[in-house]
Structures are given as C-alpha cells and as structure tokens.
Amino acid sequence: MNTLSLWRGTAAPTAHAPLSGDVTCDVLIIGGGITGVTLADLLAERKAPNPPTVVLLEADEIGCGTTGNSTGNLYETVSSGMREIAAKWGAEVARHVANERRTAVNFVEERCRLLPDVGFRRCDLVEWADRANNEALQKEFEALAAAGCAVERASSVPAPLPPAEGEVIVLRNQAQFQPQAYVVAMARRAAEAGARIHEHSRVLEIDTKARRVKTDSGSVTAREIVMATHSPKGVHLVHTEMPVHREYALAFDWEPGAPPGPGTFWWKANEHLSIRTLQAGDRHYLVCAGQEHKVGIHNATAGLIALENLARKFFGDRPVTHRWSAQNYRGADALPYIGRNHSDCFIATGFSTDGLTWGTVAARLIAAELLGHKSAFADLVRPGRLSPLKGGKNILGENALVVTQLVKDYLTQRQNEKLSELKAGDSAIVDAEGETVAAWRSPAGELYAVSPVCTHVGCRVHWNSVETSWDCPCHGSRFRPDGTVIEGPALAPLKRKHAPALGDGS
C-alpha cells in the first residue's frame, strides 16, 4: 500500500547531499524534522560574535519522519487536554505551557512570512464530544480559561462534521500550515545561512564521550550533540517512561469552499477524529486522523479500515487519495523531555501528538541554552526530572508492558509454516533450520528474512501489514523488511538472514 502522506506528496522535493568524509563542528544535529531543522536555522542565522558551525544529519530525507506525516496543526493547548497538565502540575504550569506553545506558534508564523508556499493560516480549534464525554469537555474549558487561552463556548458544529451532543468549545487564533513544505524551506534557509545539511546520512554509531558519530560514508565530531530524532537514539532512561503509539490518517478530494471550512476540528467522542482541510495548488482535500494504537501490538490494517469507515460515515464514499501514519511518544507526566540528559547530549522527545508546536518549542529552548541563555521553562521540561506522583502510574504501566511483551513473545509458539510456503505479501515469524526468523515475501516473490529480535533492548518485532515493516512493541523501533532501521531508538538494523540457507525452496 502506498503510504505517502498528503504533505510529502504535495511539497517540493529536497536535494541535500549525503555526508562524505570526516568533519568537525560546534553543534551536530541528528534528525531533519521540525525540531532539528528549526534549531539549525536558529543557530545558522546567528552572525556575530563567533557564530557556531552546524551540521545536520538526516537518515532519509528532510521531513520524512513524524513532521511530514503529521496533521499540520499548530495550537497552544495539547491534544490530551490542558486539564491533564493542570491536574498534574497546577494552574500556573498550565499557563506557562500555553504561553510557551503560543509563542512557538507566533514564531512559526513569523518564519512563514519569510518562506514561500508553506500554507500558513490562522484559524479556530474546535472541540466537541458525545454525551459520554461532555463532563470532560466542560473541565477542559475551565482549564483552558484558567491557562489564559482565548476559549469560548458554542452550541453546534457545521455539517457534515459529526453532530455535537453537548457543548462545543472554540479556541480562537490557532493555526495550520503545510509541515513538509515548511521544513523543506527552513532547511534550505539554514543551508544558505551556512549550516551543513546532509540527507541519506543515517547515524550508525554514537560515542557520546568522544562526541563523535559515524555514518556509512563519514563521521562528525562535535562540541555538542543534539538528538532531534523524536525518540533519542540508543538506550536512555526516558524510554522507560514513554508509551509509544501510531496514529493513522487519510485524505480525499473536497469541494472548494465546502464546509467545514478553515479550522482544526477535534471530535472527542469514544471514536476520535481530527479533521481539517487543505488547498494544494488547484486541488482541495479533507484530512482525517483517527485514534491512537499501541505500536507493534495493534492490527494496522484493521485500524486503517476503521478510520476509513468512520470518515465515510460522515463525509461520503469518496476515493481516498492519501493514506499515512505517524508515531508519537508520550511523556509520563504530560510534559515533554527537552534538554541535556544523562549522556550530556540534548534530546527532545515525549511530544505526544503535539510535535509540530513542541518541536518548535524544543528548538528554541535548545538554541537559547547553546547560546548561553537558558530559559526558566527549560527547567520544567528537563529530561532528568522524575516525579512519581505525576508520572509514576504511566511509568509502571509502560515497563510492565515491556516485560509482558518480552515474556509473551519468547514463550509463544512460532508459526508452523515453512518459508517456502509463504505466498506473495505474506509475513510470519517461523522456525527455519533450527533458527527463528521474521520473514516476508514481496509481491514480486522475493523473500526477506531477518532476525526477529529488536536491536534496541531485545524485544520481538511484530509485522505491520499497512506499512510493510517490522515494529517493536517495547520502545517503538521500526524496521524495513530487509532489516534497515526506519525510526525509533534502535541504531543497528535487524540482522539479515540468507534465505536459501534457511530452507527456502523458492
């Protein structure tokens, strides 16, 4: 299945050369999403005194990770609700969060004035629910108002959106843009200002003590390392605190000017939907994102089908033009982790589904600290914090899940079929010649066999039938059928197995 997102499918291509040779710099940024690209731009634009030298390494192409697979929405609240932050941290911290995120949205707007064709627009964010969730929505209104947000009540939403069965809350002056076009243009701007941007430069080794990383075509030695990789590479304490989920999205053609019109629409019923429109050239689209699913455990095909059925229920039986998904990591105490961690490198993670705004916040915080101006908000989101009262339940739950998956997968009986019996498009974890392998046969008939053991901490991977990937349920590492790392904390690929030696008779 083609899973190219609407954003990547309608944005200009990128063209940054891979890293070649051994280089040195002041700041190495790993990751070319909104966090890394914004940070590169902020550092590169500093002209005097002593501007830092900057290198950015992207494993694939700029924006190809979560940024280019997001919903393109920017807002000062958070998707899980400002009431959660207020309940865990108090009203004052909720006000700080709203203000920091509001400032980040304003920053994006200012940058967009300098960039071509990034589709920025101001709009409202509208939330409504069914009867079962109306009480939570009322508490959310109170939390937003207490946090200083411009929130109002309404009584209805425009058709054909799912009808409101109670009050509707409207958060004024939020925003949307084309996230892929934005990071592509920002990377070009950073490169023109002197930053070295390298695509197709996957980091294979990180030596945090020597401040050196290696790719397959070179190395970088830096004074500071920033892991802007959504989840930090390697083994880090924050991995034990963050549940990992995937969220599926789709787009289909929409009539110009047809309702619901500009806006971010969140239907917070038992079946969640996030809805917005986009104009790309002379075509108009409606975008729908659905519920979250635990990585490596859910049935990806069933999740996508459920989203398509729900979208068709309200918006008609239209041909789907794009299908895609994105991964998110949720902080245990409702806040992200931004700043130096135990390795003395900078990390930025735990953004939940609010990464476009949090990523901008992170870049600004890290840039300020690198330039000697640490902000007070940075202490609130520092990675080293651990508050059992605020996040202990989630931390215990996530680690219990990891242990459960380890035990379950190593004790569960493998499938009995033989590699030679796998049909085109089929996948299985099978015993072959006394060895357990994760196998998939491509539609063209080629067999791919790899080790089923995730190279991060040793959990067993599970097949994702929508994205033809092996996904780890423990900390979210994902691998292509040939074992190559797609995303997540894993650095090393799954070990490739030679099919003929395993008894494949094809």
Steps between C-alpha positions, in 0.01 A plus 500: 500500500625849417534689829638830370340778702305787348768742623792314345301434185429870440827664615813577301775234506820539698856484370768488768806282440596217737785549746838419347820472702585602854395846617495702820252762620374678807149351496392172342126456455372148433157508337343711227150552634357824632714495817832445324437727203371786717803467728736503201332814370516677837870423546600570141336842492716620789769708333708646783685461718645155431210334319490122568573257218208264448463158335162326467477131410172355376474123453262527204356826366411822680155469661452132413437402862227625729505860373407410143243248625320726749171690468656843447317657796653754741338589832575622851307224675596129496309212346457311827348808659627796697300362791750212529792740535307711751407190701860371514693826523257773604349802329822702494691236301202466264525874436874465430433215256232694312718810483808308379302321232323823397838666458615207287198534270576871465860411413384263225277774361794743491719245321224421252502862387857437383426169327315428174187284467475355850124550536492673839160622616341602827184312595296376795541169676160347572440216749179313565395162631218254544286486817738256668788748478326831562613528861864471394441769238357736762809450716718565199327833441570601860865392475554692176341814639712476816811459281428832330381357168241683287235231531127538438190282506286417198193283452560322170750407228446525124377198308623254383715481815379250762216676686561648844305336783588769753702814524770595253816686596685727258862602549560815298805600293673165458671406173572252220769464236653254256759335730709331228523816291599690815791276602624470140508880472652541848777252418579692183508825699732347762733365230515840332599649837790256534365184664611172340189292430553136400223261398532121462756510781379251758689504828628148572711562811496768770791550740367755745826521695709574193216711354530308173249328275550278197300446185579257219679778309667712765502630854433818695678614814321780682516705816126444556266227375124549468281192440201653324382153402157497667627220727869521597727246334652231719390402850374785719304522823214687334420188294373335818254785553337545158211303349532481121204520261420533130220711362359443150381772263345529157403768251249521217391764251268770630296775336644854515321704766295206628453472877656454748735770364825617662559367851631214708212280610535247782214261560574363848246219505580136568597489131745788461541701181724793416383685188634784285510616139791585270535676166803384298519672165157474340397193703318499832518221758333393822738338751386259773719350774371233732566332831840402636619138498781342701800438275573135421185370667211638296363368173607776260266397221200491735592840641518660156176335385323626813616855424386476138158369601456778757603768251262364236217494754511878528664619179375258236645217296784688330820355355789530744793690347755451780548267796775537759587478867730653758654387826488682831665466838310630802672641809405319819392819679334679204806713420776435243869438572719778360862574589813320611462146624734264686722463190559879499338513157185696425182306433146604406227240538168419668303737276189276477298606192594865551845481344487786249457755777708316762775447242513875443505559876784248533711659227463842659585372849806305383623787282473738794700269727767438236536875462521553877144612579322214677130568547302440820262272308795273418520390864137389491553264205854381577550128421649421840182572689314205644182561693337176621197693622441648155613223268561190709188315390585542132863403556402181683243418234743548213771286659249230587399495134862462390553205737171343389598522134845355566358202686202449269696511178780272617259239636238512225513216248626610160298445184537154347511597132819471299679787332444341162123503566477876555289652224562842345408766756504257795710542814578271793741433782601142441750236601733420211788256527498538878501879484211743560467763229265782406410447136302685232455419134461804276224523236775429245583173680829597666543361852639724775609325819645682802554444869177563694691648795497880521854635524400756764434290813409159358122494465337305217373700203149471355385546140323820389296402194415856397855633491680169431726541799612308806399705807625457856229525768742593778646838401375557146797411279387415147683315223455442127463139375875490430569601863593865436401735783207727415456681830519465876791470741670203327827580323586159353288322237340161546752239389425378148465123456596323176178335385642199310701396803178504700326253274309732269442297190370784286 
